[in-house]
mmCIF file of C-alpha atoms in Angstrom:
data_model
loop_
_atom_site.group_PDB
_atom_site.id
_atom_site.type_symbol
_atom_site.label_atom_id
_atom_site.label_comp_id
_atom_site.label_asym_id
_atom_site.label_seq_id
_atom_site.Cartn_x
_atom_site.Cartn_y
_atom_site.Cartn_z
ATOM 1 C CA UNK A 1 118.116 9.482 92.022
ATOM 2 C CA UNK A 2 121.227 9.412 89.190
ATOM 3 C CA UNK A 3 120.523 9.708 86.019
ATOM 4 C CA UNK A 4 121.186 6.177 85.035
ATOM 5 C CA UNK A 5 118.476 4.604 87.592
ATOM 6 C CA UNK A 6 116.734 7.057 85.933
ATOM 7 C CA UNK A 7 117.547 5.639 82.590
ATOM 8 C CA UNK A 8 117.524 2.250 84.004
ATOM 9 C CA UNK A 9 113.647 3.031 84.282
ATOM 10 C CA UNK A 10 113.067 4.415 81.490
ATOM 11 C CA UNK A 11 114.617 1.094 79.643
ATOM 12 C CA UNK A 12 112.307 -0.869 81.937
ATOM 13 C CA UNK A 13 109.189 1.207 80.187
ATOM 14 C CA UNK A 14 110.268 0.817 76.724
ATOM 15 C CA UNK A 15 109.956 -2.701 76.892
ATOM 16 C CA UNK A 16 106.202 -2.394 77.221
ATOM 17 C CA UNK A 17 105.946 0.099 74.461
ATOM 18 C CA UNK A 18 102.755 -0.846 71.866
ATOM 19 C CA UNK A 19 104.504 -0.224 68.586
ATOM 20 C CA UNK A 20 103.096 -2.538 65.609
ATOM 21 C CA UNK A 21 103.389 0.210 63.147
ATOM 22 C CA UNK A 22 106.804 1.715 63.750
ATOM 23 C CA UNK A 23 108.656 -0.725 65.341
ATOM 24 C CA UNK A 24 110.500 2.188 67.461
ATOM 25 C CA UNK A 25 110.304 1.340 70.648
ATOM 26 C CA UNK A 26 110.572 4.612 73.490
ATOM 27 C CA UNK A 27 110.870 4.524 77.259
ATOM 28 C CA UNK A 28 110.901 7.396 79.620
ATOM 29 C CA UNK A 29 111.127 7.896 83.213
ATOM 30 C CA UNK A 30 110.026 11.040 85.112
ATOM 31 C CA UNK A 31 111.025 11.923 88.077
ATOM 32 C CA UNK A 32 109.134 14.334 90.994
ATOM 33 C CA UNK A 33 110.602 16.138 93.559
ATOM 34 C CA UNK A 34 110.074 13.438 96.008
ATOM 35 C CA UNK A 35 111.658 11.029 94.418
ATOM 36 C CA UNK A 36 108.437 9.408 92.786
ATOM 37 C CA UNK A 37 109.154 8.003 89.588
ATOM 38 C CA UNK A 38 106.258 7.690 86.613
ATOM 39 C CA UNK A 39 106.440 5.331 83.628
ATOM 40 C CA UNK A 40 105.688 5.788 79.709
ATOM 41 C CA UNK A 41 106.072 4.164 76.825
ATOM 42 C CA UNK A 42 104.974 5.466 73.336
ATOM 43 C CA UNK A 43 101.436 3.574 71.932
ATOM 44 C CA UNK A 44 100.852 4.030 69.090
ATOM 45 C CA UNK A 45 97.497 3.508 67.165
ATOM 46 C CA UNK A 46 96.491 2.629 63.524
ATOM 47 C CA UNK A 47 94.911 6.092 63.036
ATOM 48 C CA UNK A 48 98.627 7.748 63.462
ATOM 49 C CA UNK A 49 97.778 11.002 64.983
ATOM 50 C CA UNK A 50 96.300 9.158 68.005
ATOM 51 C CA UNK A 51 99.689 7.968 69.044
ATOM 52 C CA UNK A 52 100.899 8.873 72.248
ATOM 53 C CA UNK A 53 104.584 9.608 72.442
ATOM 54 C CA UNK A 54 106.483 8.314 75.572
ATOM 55 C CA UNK A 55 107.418 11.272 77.923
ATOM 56 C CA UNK A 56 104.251 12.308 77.359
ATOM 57 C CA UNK A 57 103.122 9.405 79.028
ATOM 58 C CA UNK A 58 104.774 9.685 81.832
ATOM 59 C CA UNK A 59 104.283 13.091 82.266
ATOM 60 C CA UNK A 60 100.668 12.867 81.990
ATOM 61 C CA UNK A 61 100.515 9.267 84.092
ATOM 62 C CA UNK A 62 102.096 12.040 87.329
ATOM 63 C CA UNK A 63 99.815 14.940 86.430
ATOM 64 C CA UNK A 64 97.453 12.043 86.943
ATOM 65 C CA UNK A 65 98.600 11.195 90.227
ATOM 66 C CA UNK A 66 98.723 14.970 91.429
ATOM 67 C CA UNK A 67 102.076 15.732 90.495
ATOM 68 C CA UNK A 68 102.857 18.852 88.306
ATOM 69 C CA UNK A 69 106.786 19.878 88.615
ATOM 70 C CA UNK A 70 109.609 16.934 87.775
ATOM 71 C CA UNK A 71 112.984 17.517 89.054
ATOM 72 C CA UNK A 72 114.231 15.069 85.854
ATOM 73 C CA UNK A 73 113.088 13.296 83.176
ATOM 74 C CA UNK A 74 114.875 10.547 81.498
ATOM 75 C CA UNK A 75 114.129 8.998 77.656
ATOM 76 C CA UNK A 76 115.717 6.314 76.149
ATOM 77 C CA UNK A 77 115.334 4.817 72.553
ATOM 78 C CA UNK A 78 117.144 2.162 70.136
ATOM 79 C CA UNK A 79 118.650 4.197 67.922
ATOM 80 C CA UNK A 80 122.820 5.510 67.036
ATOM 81 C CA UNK A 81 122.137 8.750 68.506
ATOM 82 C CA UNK A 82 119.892 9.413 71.579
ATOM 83 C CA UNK A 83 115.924 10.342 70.556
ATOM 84 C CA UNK A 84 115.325 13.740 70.969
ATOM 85 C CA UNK A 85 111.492 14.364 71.833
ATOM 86 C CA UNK A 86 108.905 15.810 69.200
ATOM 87 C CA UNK A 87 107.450 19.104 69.085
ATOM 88 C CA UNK A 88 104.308 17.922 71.066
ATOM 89 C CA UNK A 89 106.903 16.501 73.669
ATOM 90 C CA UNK A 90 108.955 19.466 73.766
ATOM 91 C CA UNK A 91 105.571 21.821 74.651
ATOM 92 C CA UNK A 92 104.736 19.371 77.260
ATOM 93 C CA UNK A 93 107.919 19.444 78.859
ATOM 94 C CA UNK A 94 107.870 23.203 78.766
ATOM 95 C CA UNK A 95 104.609 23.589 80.284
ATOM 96 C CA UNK A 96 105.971 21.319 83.372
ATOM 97 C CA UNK A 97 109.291 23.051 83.484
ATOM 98 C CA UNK A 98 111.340 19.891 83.259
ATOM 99 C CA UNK A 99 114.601 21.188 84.144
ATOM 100 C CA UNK A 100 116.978 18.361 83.455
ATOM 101 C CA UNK A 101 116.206 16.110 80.231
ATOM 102 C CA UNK A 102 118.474 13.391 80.267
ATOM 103 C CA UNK A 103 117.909 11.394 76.337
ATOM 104 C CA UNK A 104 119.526 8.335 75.996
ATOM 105 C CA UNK A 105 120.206 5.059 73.518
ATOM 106 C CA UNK A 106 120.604 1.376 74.250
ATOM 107 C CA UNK A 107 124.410 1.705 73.435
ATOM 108 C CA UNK A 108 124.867 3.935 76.412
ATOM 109 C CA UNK A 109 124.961 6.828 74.771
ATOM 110 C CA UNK A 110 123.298 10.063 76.365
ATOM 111 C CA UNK A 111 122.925 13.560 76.231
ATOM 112 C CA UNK A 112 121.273 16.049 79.214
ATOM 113 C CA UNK A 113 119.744 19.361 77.718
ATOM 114 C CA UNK A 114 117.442 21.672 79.353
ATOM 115 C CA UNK A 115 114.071 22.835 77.975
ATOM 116 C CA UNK A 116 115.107 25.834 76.997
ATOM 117 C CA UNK A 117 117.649 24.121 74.521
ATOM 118 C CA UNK A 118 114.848 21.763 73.562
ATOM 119 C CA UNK A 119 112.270 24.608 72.837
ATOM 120 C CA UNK A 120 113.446 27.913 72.556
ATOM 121 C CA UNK A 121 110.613 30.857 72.728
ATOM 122 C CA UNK A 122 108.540 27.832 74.165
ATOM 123 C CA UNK A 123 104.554 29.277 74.615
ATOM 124 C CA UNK A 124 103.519 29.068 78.106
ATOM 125 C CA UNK A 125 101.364 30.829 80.476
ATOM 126 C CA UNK A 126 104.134 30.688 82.986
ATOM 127 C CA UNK A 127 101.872 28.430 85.153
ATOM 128 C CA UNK A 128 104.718 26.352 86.224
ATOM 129 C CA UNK A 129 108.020 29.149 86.804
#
């Protein structure tokens, strides 16, 4: 899959995003090795630290569904710049080795990092090489 189905998914999530509070809307796609694709979007919840971010989401929506390596994952937000993902994001990613982030904005704007760049000196058990 190229990155902008990949986006193009992501996009799709967003729109289902549960965000009274914020108002910021994020999508993210993540895609498995066989070409599976999982959906998240952030929700967020009155008691703020109960939010759930959207790669996250979609991260944990595959572990969910037995998968545990992603060959991409794409995240997309309405913003100037593309939405780089929190520090809880950024762990998660690391402990799936997600290779290939791709972040992205509505105005077509995008950026692909790896998670190294993301989260240098990342802690991990190395579960996932």
């Amino acid at each position: 899959m190229d990155d902008e189905s990949l986006i193009e998914l992501a996009k799709k999530a967003r729109a289902h995003a549960y965000v009274p509070y914020s108002g910021f809307a994020v999508g993210a796609a993540a895609l498995a090795p066989d070409g599976r694709v999982f959906l998240g979007c952030n929700i967020e919840n009155a008691s703020y630290g109960l939010t759930n971010c959207a790669e996250r989401t979609a991260i944990f929506s595959a572990v969910a569904a037995g998968v545990q390596r992603f060959a991409a994952l794409a995240v997309v937000a309405d913003g100037e710049l593309p939405c780089s993902p929190c520090g809880a994001c950024r762990q998660v990613i690391a402990e799936f080795a997600v290779e290939r982030i791709i972040l992205a904005n509505l105005a077509g704007k995008r950026r692909v990092v790896t998670k190294e760049e993301l989260l240098p000196f990342a802690f991990t058990l190395k579960v996932h090489p």
